[in-house]
Amino acid sequence: MEATPGRERLIEQFKADGLNVMFGNPGTVEQGFLDAVDAAEDFTYILALQETVAAGIADGYARATGGAALLQLHSGVGLGNGIGMLYQSLRGHTPLVVVAGDAGVRYDAMDAQMASDLVAMAKPVTKYATRVTDRHSVLRTVRRAVKIALTPPRGPVFVALPMDVLDELNSEPVLPATVPLTDVAPSPASVGRAAELLASAQRPVVLVGDGVALSGAQNELAAVVELLGADVYEVDSSEVNIAASHPLRRGQTGHMFGPHSKELVGDADGVLIVGTYVFPEVFPELENPFRAGAKVVHIDLNAYEIAKNHPVDLGLAADPKQALRALAGVLDRLLSPQQRAAASARFDARTRERAREAQAATDDGSPMAVFLKTLAERTGGDLIVFDEALTTSPLVTRYLPAERPGDYHLTRGGSLGVGFPGAVGAKLARPDRLVVGFAGDGGSMYTYQALWTAARHGIDAKFVVCNNRKYRLLDDNIAEYWRERDIPEHGFPGSFDLSHPEIDFAGLARSLGAGGMRVEKPDEAVSAVGRMLSHPGPFLVDIQI
């Protein structure tokens, strides 16, 4: 095979793995590689102004395509900038293939400018981190990284690419990575035992996470919960695992305080956990949240997550779709007429309850409510939502409920700045769909540069700032802190306030090449929807709350 420079062969390897788009921010130690990128055919470089933004766009792109995304960072300084966003991808199991350059293996002993241990930096926020040191193993290493990124539990991987190694001639074969199939079904005996543990529950609860969405098991999940008549709570959930309108869906458990989750499951006598661990909170419950005698079954393709924090009666390391399909079949044969009647009664009761809640719900007439209601009416709900609205999320999902897989992506991992770059990535992946990113004023300022990238590359994403002029979630959390410790309520810390100086988000958007409008009154919200939808390019609406 004819040898070519490693930097050129590397691009061919990326293309062989379907990675034809690379997100990044350039630097000197990557200049030779990026020069080759510029000359490559059928390969696109999406420029971001800062590595956090590039990582967020790549994450959104991967989530919207369901495949891997390619991210280039600049040496140690750029990797450092991207660490927080890579943590989001790690917690959310996003398959990112991350590469960063360094000056070269020949300079390892010199402690040169910008020199750093890139692998050590990347390890805490990736599944796999390595450095190529020999020209004969560049493509081999990349294929391994791609395989690891896409093998459940998915996640980001990192490869450091020294400039001198990429400059050398390379004759490695260009072959696509082999990703193992993991649609593993549990044994009939295991499924039978799971069904027996759950069938007699009178107060069943099902806890689900994004392992359901990754497996495409939404229909199988619905079949099981309907057979059991079980309340469903989404736990580590940032995708559509069950339709928001399903009568048995009870919402999210929350990601902050363990006692809240314990209250939701404390009375359950049968618990099925699928595609998540229990419970992913900042301050989790240290004691077993399940009542004594409750039967607990845990299904996950990631065996590490099964019974990680609390004991279960049965753990099944299996693909959720395969396991739930088999479980539904056994339950359908096993349930007695009395058990079926009880499950049906629970289903009917929840259906009536949801109907009462919908009838009792009223519009508060706020600009945000009017905007969301108008957007839902104008689009018929046919849009993709990238939701980092945090304290405004309940209002967003009330008017724009997450019904279909791929139509809703929620922030995950805990750091701010996901919403706007995520929307850019999702729109690039789904150019045929309307994509709207929601973020608070605090979160949007982390990564507002994403609007520039959208304008530069003609990515027609839309953005909404839920502007309450504060880090509102911190207000809510410290109020809980005060209650737990019997501390009298008092003024919130000044560091939570963002009211002065005031940020002109619409003006900022215009300065970055996007359209922008500020909304202060309900009637302005109606016209804002029209302007946003008709604008030929990225557009931001700043809604005062």
Coordinates of C-alpha atoms in Angstrom, one line a residue, residues 188-424:
P188 CA -35.8 -17.4 29.7
A189 CA -35.2 -18.6 33.3
S190 CA -33.9 -15.1 34.3
V191 CA -36.9 -13.4 32.7
G192 CA -39.3 -15.8 34.4
R193 CA -37.8 -15.1 37.8
A194 CA -38.1 -11.3 37.1
A195 CA -41.8 -11.7 36.2
E196 CA -42.5 -13.7 39.3
L197 CA -40.9 -11.1 41.5
L198 CA -42.9 -8.2 39.9
A199 CA -46.3 -9.8 39.1
S200 CA -47.7 -9.8 42.6
A201 CA -46.8 -6.1 43.4
Q202 CA -49.8 -4.0 44.4
R203 CA -47.9 -0.8 44.4
P204 CA -45.4 -1.3 41.5
V205 CA -42.9 1.4 40.4
V206 CA -40.7 1.5 37.3
L207 CA -37.6 3.7 37.3
V208 CA -36.1 4.3 33.8
G209 CA -33.1 6.1 32.3
D210 CA -31.5 6.7 29.0
G211 CA -30.5 3.1 28.5
V212 CA -34.1 2.7 27.3
A213 CA -33.8 5.3 24.6
L214 CA -30.4 4.0 23.5
S215 CA -31.9 0.6 23.1
G216 CA -35.0 1.9 21.3
A217 CA -37.1 0.1 23.9
Q218 CA -39.8 2.7 24.4
N219 CA -42.6 0.5 23.1
E220 CA -41.4 -2.5 25.1
L221 CA -41.3 -0.4 28.2
A222 CA -44.8 0.9 27.7
A223 CA -46.0 -2.7 27.3
V224 CA -44.4 -3.8 30.6
V225 CA -45.7 -0.8 32.7
E226 CA -49.2 -1.2 31.3
L227 CA -49.2 -4.9 32.2
L228 CA -48.1 -4.1 35.7
G229 CA -50.1 -0.9 36.1
A230 CA -46.9 0.7 37.4
D231 CA -46.1 4.3 38.0
V232 CA -43.1 5.3 35.9
Y233 CA -40.4 7.8 37.0
E234 CA -37.6 8.9 34.8
V235 CA -34.3 8.9 36.7
D236 CA -31.1 9.5 34.8
S237 CA -33.2 10.6 31.8
S238 CA -32.3 13.2 29.2
E239 CA -34.0 11.6 26.2
V240 CA -37.5 10.4 25.4
N241 CA -37.7 7.1 27.3
I242 CA -41.5 7.1 27.6
A243 CA -44.0 9.5 26.0
A244 CA -44.8 12.5 28.3
S245 CA -48.5 11.9 27.7
H246 CA -48.5 8.3 28.8
P247 CA -50.9 8.0 31.8
L248 CA -48.4 6.1 33.9
R249 CA -45.6 8.5 33.5
R250 CA -45.1 10.5 36.7
G251 CA -42.2 12.7 35.7
Q252 CA -38.6 13.0 36.8
T253 CA -37.2 12.1 40.2
G254 CA -34.8 15.1 40.2
H255 CA -31.1 15.3 40.3
M256 CA -30.4 17.1 43.5
F257 CA -31.8 15.7 46.8
G258 CA -32.1 12.0 47.7
P259 CA -34.9 12.3 50.2
H260 CA -37.2 13.5 47.4
S261 CA -36.6 10.3 45.4
K262 CA -37.0 8.2 48.5
E263 CA -40.5 9.6 49.0
L264 CA -41.5 8.6 45.5
V265 CA -40.4 4.9 45.9
G266 CA -40.8 4.4 49.6
D267 CA -44.2 2.7 49.4
A268 CA -43.5 0.5 46.4
D269 CA -43.6 -3.2 47.0
G270 CA -42.2 -4.1 43.5
V271 CA -39.6 -2.0 41.7
L272 CA -38.3 -2.4 38.2
I273 CA -35.2 -0.4 37.3
V274 CA -34.2 -0.1 33.6
G275 CA -31.3 1.6 31.9
T276 CA -30.2 3.7 34.8
Y277 CA -28.6 3.5 38.2
V278 CA -30.3 4.6 41.4
F279 CA -30.2 7.4 42.2
P280 CA -28.1 10.0 40.3
E281 CA -28.4 13.0 42.7
V282 CA -25.9 15.5 44.0
F283 CA -26.9 14.7 47.6
P284 CA -28.2 11.1 47.3
E285 CA -29.9 9.1 50.0
L286 CA -27.3 7.0 51.8
E287 CA -29.7 4.4 53.2
N288 CA -31.7 2.0 51.0
P289 CA -34.6 4.0 49.6
F290 CA -36.8 0.9 49.1
R291 CA -39.0 -0.5 51.8
A292 CA -38.2 -3.7 53.6
G293 CA -39.5 -6.6 51.6
A294 CA -39.8 -4.7 48.3
K295 CA -38.9 -6.9 45.3
V296 CA -36.3 -5.0 43.1
V297 CA -35.3 -6.1 39.6
H298 CA -32.6 -4.2 37.8
I299 CA -32.1 -4.4 34.0
D300 CA -29.1 -2.6 32.3
L301 CA -26.7 -3.4 29.5
N302 CA -24.1 -1.7 31.8
A303 CA -23.5 -4.3 34.5
Y304 CA -21.5 -1.7 36.5
E305 CA -24.7 0.2 37.2
I306 CA -26.7 -2.8 38.5
A307 CA -27.0 -2.7 42.3
K308 CA -24.2 -0.1 42.3
N309 CA -25.5 1.7 45.4
H310 CA -28.4 -0.4 46.8
P311 CA -29.0 -4.2 46.8
V312 CA -31.5 -5.7 44.3
D313 CA -33.2 -9.1 44.2
L314 CA -32.3 -9.8 40.6
G315 CA -29.9 -8.0 38.2
L316 CA -30.0 -8.7 34.5
A317 CA -27.1 -7.5 32.4
A318 CA -29.0 -7.4 29.1
D319 CA -30.2 -5.1 26.3
P320 CA -33.3 -3.3 27.7
K321 CA -35.3 -3.8 24.4
Q322 CA -34.7 -7.5 24.4
A323 CA -35.2 -7.9 28.1
L324 CA -38.4 -5.9 28.3
R325 CA -39.9 -7.6 25.2
A326 CA -39.3 -11.0 26.9
L327 CA -40.6 -9.7 30.2
A328 CA -43.8 -8.5 28.7
G329 CA -44.3 -11.9 27.0
V330 CA -43.9 -13.7 30.3
L331 CA -46.0 -11.3 32.3
D332 CA -48.8 -11.6 29.7
R333 CA -48.9 -15.3 30.4
L334 CA -48.3 -15.2 34.1
L335 CA -50.6 -12.5 35.4
S336 CA -53.9 -13.8 36.9
P337 CA -57.2 -12.3 36.1
Q338 CA -57.2 -10.5 39.5
Q339 CA -53.7 -9.1 38.9
R340 CA -54.8 -7.9 35.4
A341 CA -57.8 -6.2 36.9
A342 CA -55.8 -4.5 39.6
A343 CA -53.3 -3.3 37.0
S344 CA -56.1 -2.0 34.8
A345 CA -57.6 -0.2 37.7
R346 CA -54.3 1.6 38.5
F347 CA -54.0 2.5 34.8
D348 CA -57.5 3.9 34.7
A349 CA -57.0 5.9 37.9
R350 CA -53.9 7.5 36.6
T351 CA -55.7 8.3 33.3
R352 CA -58.5 10.1 35.2
E353 CA -55.9 11.9 37.3
R354 CA -54.0 13.1 34.3
A355 CA -57.3 14.3 32.7
R356 CA -58.1 16.3 35.9
E357 CA -54.7 17.8 36.0
A358 CA -55.0 18.9 32.4
Q359 CA -58.4 20.4 33.0
A360 CA -57.2 22.3 36.1
A361 CA -54.1 23.7 34.4
T362 CA -54.4 27.4 33.7
D363 CA -52.3 29.8 31.6
D364 CA -50.6 32.3 33.9
G365 CA -50.4 34.8 31.0
S366 CA -46.7 35.4 31.4
P367 CA -44.6 36.2 28.4
M368 CA -42.9 32.8 28.6
A369 CA -46.2 30.9 28.8
V370 CA -47.6 32.9 25.9
F371 CA -44.5 32.3 23.8
L372 CA -44.5 28.5 24.5
K373 CA -48.3 28.2 23.8
T374 CA -48.0 30.1 20.6
L375 CA -44.9 28.1 19.5
A376 CA -46.8 24.9 20.2
E377 CA -49.8 26.1 18.2
R378 CA -47.7 27.4 15.2
T379 CA -45.6 24.2 14.9
G380 CA -48.1 21.6 16.1
G381 CA -45.4 20.4 18.4
D382 CA -43.3 19.3 15.4
L383 CA -39.9 20.5 16.6
I384 CA -36.8 19.3 18.5
V385 CA -36.2 20.9 21.9
F386 CA -32.8 21.1 23.5
D387 CA -33.7 22.0 27.1
E388 CA -31.3 23.7 29.5
A389 CA -34.1 25.9 30.9
L390 CA -33.7 24.3 34.4
T391 CA -36.2 26.1 36.6
T392 CA -38.3 26.9 33.5
S393 CA -38.2 23.3 32.2
P394 CA -41.6 22.4 33.7
L395 CA -43.2 25.2 31.7
V396 CA -41.3 24.2 28.5
T397 CA -42.4 20.6 28.8
R398 CA -46.0 21.5 29.6
Y399 CA -46.5 23.2 26.3
L400 CA -43.9 21.2 24.3
P401 CA -44.2 17.7 25.8
A402 CA -41.6 15.1 24.9
E403 CA -43.5 12.5 22.9
R404 CA -41.3 11.0 20.2
P405 CA -37.8 9.7 20.4
G406 CA -35.3 12.3 19.2
D407 CA -37.6 15.2 19.8
Y408 CA -36.3 16.2 23.2
H409 CA -32.9 16.4 24.7
L410 CA -32.3 17.5 28.3
T411 CA -29.1 18.8 29.9
R412 CA -27.2 16.3 31.9
G413 CA -24.0 16.2 34.0
G414 CA -24.5 19.4 36.0
S415 CA -22.5 22.1 34.3
L416 CA -24.1 25.0 32.6
G417 CA -23.7 26.0 28.9
V418 CA -25.2 22.9 27.2
G419 CA -28.4 24.4 25.7
F420 CA -27.2 26.7 22.9
P421 CA -24.3 24.6 21.5
G422 CA -26.4 21.5 21.8
A423 CA -29.1 23.1 19.7
V424 CA -26.5 24.0 17.0

